[in-house]
mmCIF file with all atom_site columns, C-alpha atoms in Angstrom:
data_model
loop_
_atom_site.group_PDB
_atom_site.id
_atom_site.type_symbol
_atom_site.label_atom_id
_atom_site.label_alt_id
_atom_site.label_comp_id
_atom_site.label_asym_id
_atom_site.label_entity_id
_atom_site.label_seq_id
_atom_site.pdbx_PDB_ins_code
_atom_site.Cartn_x
_atom_site.Cartn_y
_atom_site.Cartn_z
_atom_site.occupancy
_atom_site.B_iso_or_equiv
_atom_site.pdbx_formal_charge
_atom_site.auth_seq_id
_atom_site.auth_comp_id
_atom_site.auth_asym_id
_atom_site.auth_atom_id
_atom_site.pdbx_PDB_model_num
ATOM 1  C CA . MET A 1 1  ? 68.704 70.241 35.998 1.00 67.00 ? 19  MET A CA 1
ATOM 2  C CA . GLU A 1 2  ? 69.362 70.817 32.307 1.00 74.00 ? 20  GLU A CA 1
ATOM 3  C CA . GLN A 1 3  ? 70.956 74.172 33.088 1.00 79.00 ? 21  GLN A CA 1
ATOM 4  C CA . ILE A 1 4  ? 73.434 72.432 35.385 1.00 83.00 ? 22  ILE A CA 1
ATOM 5  C CA . LEU A 1 5  ? 74.152 69.332 33.295 1.00 80.00 ? 23  LEU A CA 1
ATOM 6  C CA . GLY A 1 6  ? 73.777 70.752 29.811 1.00 84.00 ? 24  GLY A CA 1
ATOM 7  C CA . HIS A 1 7  ? 71.254 69.515 27.269 1.00 80.00 ? 25  HIS A CA 1
ATOM 8  C CA . ASP A 1 8  ? 73.157 66.467 25.957 1.00 83.00 ? 26  ASP A CA 1
ATOM 9  C CA . ILE A 1 9  ? 73.992 64.991 29.365 1.00 83.00 ? 27  ILE A CA 1
ATOM 10 C CA . ASN A 1 10 ? 70.527 65.724 30.713 1.00 77.00 ? 28  ASN A CA 1
ATOM 11 C CA . VAL A 1 11 ? 68.892 63.896 27.776 1.00 78.00 ? 29  VAL A CA 1
ATOM 12 C CA . ARG A 1 12 ? 71.212 60.912 28.281 1.00 81.00 ? 30  ARG A CA 1
ATOM 13 C CA . LEU A 1 13 ? 70.346 60.709 31.969 1.00 79.00 ? 31  LEU A CA 1
ATOM 14 C CA . HIS A 1 14 ? 66.668 61.619 31.867 1.00 73.00 ? 32  HIS A CA 1
ATOM 15 C CA . GLY A 1 15 ? 65.562 61.144 28.269 1.00 76.00 ? 33  GLY A CA 1
ATOM 16 C CA . ASP A 1 16 ? 63.557 63.724 26.417 1.00 76.00 ? 34  ASP A CA 1
ATOM 17 C CA . TRP A 1 17 ? 61.272 64.641 29.320 1.00 77.00 ? 35  TRP A CA 1
ATOM 18 C CA . ARG A 1 18 ? 59.621 67.459 27.373 1.00 80.00 ? 36  ARG A CA 1
ATOM 19 C CA . ARG A 1 19 ? 58.354 65.035 24.727 1.00 85.00 ? 37  ARG A CA 1
ATOM 20 C CA . TYR A 1 20 ? 57.158 62.669 27.471 1.00 82.00 ? 38  TYR A CA 1
ATOM 21 C CA . GLN A 1 21 ? 55.435 65.507 29.349 1.00 86.00 ? 39  GLN A CA 1
ATOM 22 C CA . GLU A 1 22 ? 53.765 66.770 26.179 1.00 91.00 ? 40  GLU A CA 1
ATOM 23 C CA . LYS A 1 23 ? 52.410 63.270 25.493 1.00 91.00 ? 41  LYS A CA 1
ATOM 24 C CA . GLU A 1 24 ? 51.149 62.976 29.085 1.00 91.00 ? 42  GLU A CA 1
ATOM 25 C CA . VAL A 1 25 ? 49.334 66.316 28.835 1.00 92.00 ? 43  VAL A CA 1
ATOM 26 C CA . ARG A 1 26 ? 47.762 65.391 25.481 1.00 94.00 ? 44  ARG A CA 1
ATOM 27 C CA . ASP A 1 27 ? 46.685 61.976 26.804 1.00 94.00 ? 45  ASP A CA 1
ATOM 28 C CA . THR A 1 28 ? 45.230 63.581 29.923 1.00 93.00 ? 46  THR A CA 1
ATOM 29 C CA . LEU A 1 29 ? 43.250 66.105 27.891 1.00 91.00 ? 47  LEU A CA 1
ATOM 30 C CA . ALA A 1 30 ? 41.925 63.332 25.637 1.00 94.00 ? 48  ALA A CA 1
ATOM 31 C CA . ASN A 1 31 ? 40.897 61.085 28.535 1.00 93.00 ? 49  ASN A CA 1
ATOM 32 C CA . GLU A 1 32 ? 37.122 61.358 28.969 1.00 93.00 ? 50  GLU A CA 1
ATOM 33 C CA . ALA A 1 33 ? 37.377 60.209 32.592 1.00 92.00 ? 51  ALA A CA 1
ATOM 34 C CA . MET A 1 34 ? 39.351 63.348 33.469 1.00 95.00 ? 52  MET A CA 1
ATOM 35 C CA . ARG A 1 35 ? 37.811 66.617 34.489 1.00 97.00 ? 53  ARG A CA 1
ATOM 36 C CA . ILE A 1 36 ? 39.956 69.574 33.498 1.00 97.00 ? 54  ILE A CA 1
ATOM 37 C CA . TRP A 1 37 ? 39.792 73.129 34.812 1.00 98.00 ? 55  TRP A CA 1
ATOM 38 C CA . VAL A 1 38 ? 41.913 76.049 33.704 1.00 97.00 ? 56  VAL A CA 1
ATOM 39 C CA . ALA A 1 39 ? 43.026 79.283 35.316 1.00 98.00 ? 57  ALA A CA 1
ATOM 40 C CA . ALA A 1 40 ? 43.094 82.279 33.004 1.00 96.00 ? 58  ALA A CA 1
ATOM 41 C CA . SER A 1 41 ? 44.573 85.735 33.147 1.00 93.00 ? 59  SER A CA 1
ATOM 42 C CA . GLU A 1 42 ? 42.693 87.836 30.640 1.00 90.00 ? 60  GLU A CA 1
ATOM 43 C CA . ALA A 1 43 ? 42.781 85.716 27.439 1.00 91.00 ? 61  ALA A CA 1
ATOM 44 C CA . ASP A 1 44 ? 45.733 83.525 28.446 1.00 94.00 ? 62  ASP A CA 1
ATOM 45 C CA . VAL A 1 45 ? 45.597 80.125 30.122 1.00 95.00 ? 63  VAL A CA 1
ATOM 46 C CA . VAL A 1 46 ? 48.061 80.311 33.024 1.00 97.00 ? 64  VAL A CA 1
ATOM 47 C CA . GLY A 1 47 ? 47.392 76.949 34.649 1.00 97.00 ? 65  GLY A CA 1
ATOM 48 C CA . PHE A 1 48 ? 45.289 73.835 34.688 1.00 97.00 ? 66  PHE A CA 1
ATOM 49 C CA . VAL A 1 49 ? 44.383 70.909 36.878 1.00 98.00 ? 67  VAL A CA 1
ATOM 50 C CA . ALA A 1 50 ? 43.112 67.464 35.916 1.00 98.00 ? 68  ALA A CA 1
ATOM 51 C CA . ALA A 1 51 ? 41.238 65.222 38.334 1.00 97.00 ? 69  ALA A CA 1
ATOM 52 C CA . ARG A 1 52 ? 39.264 62.019 38.146 1.00 96.00 ? 70  ARG A CA 1
ATOM 53 C CA . VAL A 1 53 ? 37.303 59.545 40.203 1.00 96.00 ? 71  VAL A CA 1
ATOM 54 C CA . ALA A 1 54 ? 39.873 56.739 40.177 1.00 93.00 ? 72  ALA A CA 1
ATOM 55 C CA . ASP A 1 55 ? 38.027 54.046 42.149 1.00 93.00 ? 73  ASP A CA 1
ATOM 56 C CA . PRO A 1 56 ? 34.425 54.877 43.055 1.00 92.00 ? 74  PRO A CA 1
ATOM 57 C CA . GLU A 1 57 ? 33.949 51.693 45.096 1.00 93.00 ? 75  GLU A CA 1
ATOM 58 C CA . ARG A 1 58 ? 36.835 52.573 47.391 1.00 95.00 ? 76  ARG A CA 1
ATOM 59 C CA . LEU A 1 59 ? 36.006 56.305 47.204 1.00 95.00 ? 77  LEU A CA 1
ATOM 60 C CA . ILE A 1 60 ? 39.384 57.154 45.709 1.00 95.00 ? 78  ILE A CA 1
ATOM 61 C CA . GLY A 1 61 ? 39.748 60.309 43.680 1.00 96.00 ? 79  GLY A CA 1
ATOM 62 C CA . GLU A 1 62 ? 42.923 61.644 42.164 1.00 96.00 ? 80  GLU A CA 1
ATOM 63 C CA . VAL A 1 63 ? 44.306 65.040 41.316 1.00 97.00 ? 81  VAL A CA 1
ATOM 64 C CA . PHE A 1 64 ? 46.229 63.671 38.374 1.00 94.00 ? 82  PHE A CA 1
ATOM 65 C CA . MET A 1 65 ? 48.032 66.644 36.904 1.00 96.00 ? 83  MET A CA 1
ATOM 66 C CA . LEU A 1 66 ? 48.608 70.257 37.907 1.00 97.00 ? 84  LEU A CA 1
ATOM 67 C CA . ALA A 1 67 ? 50.593 72.913 36.070 1.00 95.00 ? 85  ALA A CA 1
ATOM 68 C CA . VAL A 1 68 ? 51.032 76.661 36.388 1.00 97.00 ? 86  VAL A CA 1
ATOM 69 C CA . ASP A 1 69 ? 52.931 78.860 33.953 1.00 96.00 ? 87  ASP A CA 1
ATOM 70 C CA . PRO A 1 70 ? 56.268 79.756 35.581 1.00 95.00 ? 88  PRO A CA 1
ATOM 71 C CA . ASP A 1 71 ? 55.559 83.469 35.031 1.00 95.00 ? 89  ASP A CA 1
ATOM 72 C CA . HIS A 1 72 ? 52.426 83.121 37.189 1.00 96.00 ? 90  HIS A CA 1
ATOM 73 C CA . GLN A 1 73 ? 53.728 80.863 39.948 1.00 96.00 ? 91  GLN A CA 1
ATOM 74 C CA . GLY A 1 74 ? 53.747 82.032 43.554 1.00 97.00 ? 92  GLY A CA 1
ATOM 75 C CA . ARG A 1 75 ? 50.365 83.742 43.247 1.00 96.00 ? 93  ARG A CA 1
ATOM 76 C CA . GLY A 1 76 ? 48.173 80.992 44.681 1.00 97.00 ? 94  GLY A CA 1
ATOM 77 C CA . ILE A 1 77 ? 46.978 79.694 41.316 1.00 98.00 ? 95  ILE A CA 1
ATOM 78 C CA . GLY A 1 78 ? 48.127 76.119 41.953 1.00 97.00 ? 96  GLY A CA 1
ATOM 79 C CA . THR A 1 79 ? 46.559 76.176 45.403 1.00 98.00 ? 97  THR A CA 1
ATOM 80 C CA . ALA A 1 80 ? 43.257 77.479 44.021 1.00 98.00 ? 98  ALA A CA 1
ATOM 81 C CA . LEU A 1 81 ? 43.200 74.874 41.246 1.00 98.00 ? 99  LEU A CA 1
ATOM 82 C CA . THR A 1 82 ? 43.966 72.088 43.725 1.00 98.00 ? 100 THR A CA 1
ATOM 83 C CA . GLN A 1 83 ? 41.229 73.274 46.077 1.00 98.00 ? 101 GLN A CA 1
ATOM 84 C CA . PHE A 1 84 ? 38.751 73.448 43.198 1.00 98.00 ? 102 PHE A CA 1
ATOM 85 C CA . ALA A 1 85 ? 39.599 69.894 42.111 1.00 98.00 ? 103 ALA A CA 1
ATOM 86 C CA . THR A 1 86 ? 39.445 68.458 45.635 1.00 98.00 ? 104 THR A CA 1
ATOM 87 C CA . THR A 1 87 ? 36.107 70.182 46.230 1.00 97.00 ? 105 THR A CA 1
ATOM 88 C CA . TRP A 1 88 ? 34.787 68.558 43.047 1.00 98.00 ? 106 TRP A CA 1
ATOM 89 C CA . LEU A 1 89 ? 36.090 65.158 44.196 1.00 97.00 ? 107 LEU A CA 1
ATOM 90 C CA . SER A 1 90 ? 34.378 65.673 47.537 1.00 97.00 ? 108 SER A CA 1
ATOM 91 C CA . THR A 1 91 ? 31.052 66.475 45.837 1.00 96.00 ? 109 THR A CA 1
ATOM 92 C CA . CYS A 1 92 ? 31.498 63.213 43.892 1.00 96.00 ? 110 CYS A CA 1
ATOM 93 C CA . GLY A 1 93 ? 31.592 61.399 47.232 1.00 95.00 ? 111 GLY A CA 1
ATOM 94 C CA . MET A 1 94 ? 35.336 60.799 47.316 1.00 95.00 ? 112 MET A CA 1
ATOM 95 C CA . ARG A 1 95 ? 37.234 61.032 50.586 1.00 87.00 ? 113 ARG A CA 1
ATOM 96 C CA . VAL A 1 96 ? 39.377 64.145 50.615 1.00 79.00 ? 114 VAL A CA 1
#
């Protein structure tokens, strides 16, 4: 969207989403209730997924955040991370 609108207009309409996203990622990584898994290509992290048991009484789990480096998208990394997280939620007794 920024490429279409230009930086100044995009920030006026949508705020500084990069700063917001960075804060969300940091908060997610710091949250002890989250389980985080990463996908790596050699020594580089190319993606991650965060999941948690949101409501154990109602058997609700949540895949909270998923990201894949744009240079590695379209290779099934996001799908594999999602499947890994949902399998973990299932082993925790959550309905998937």
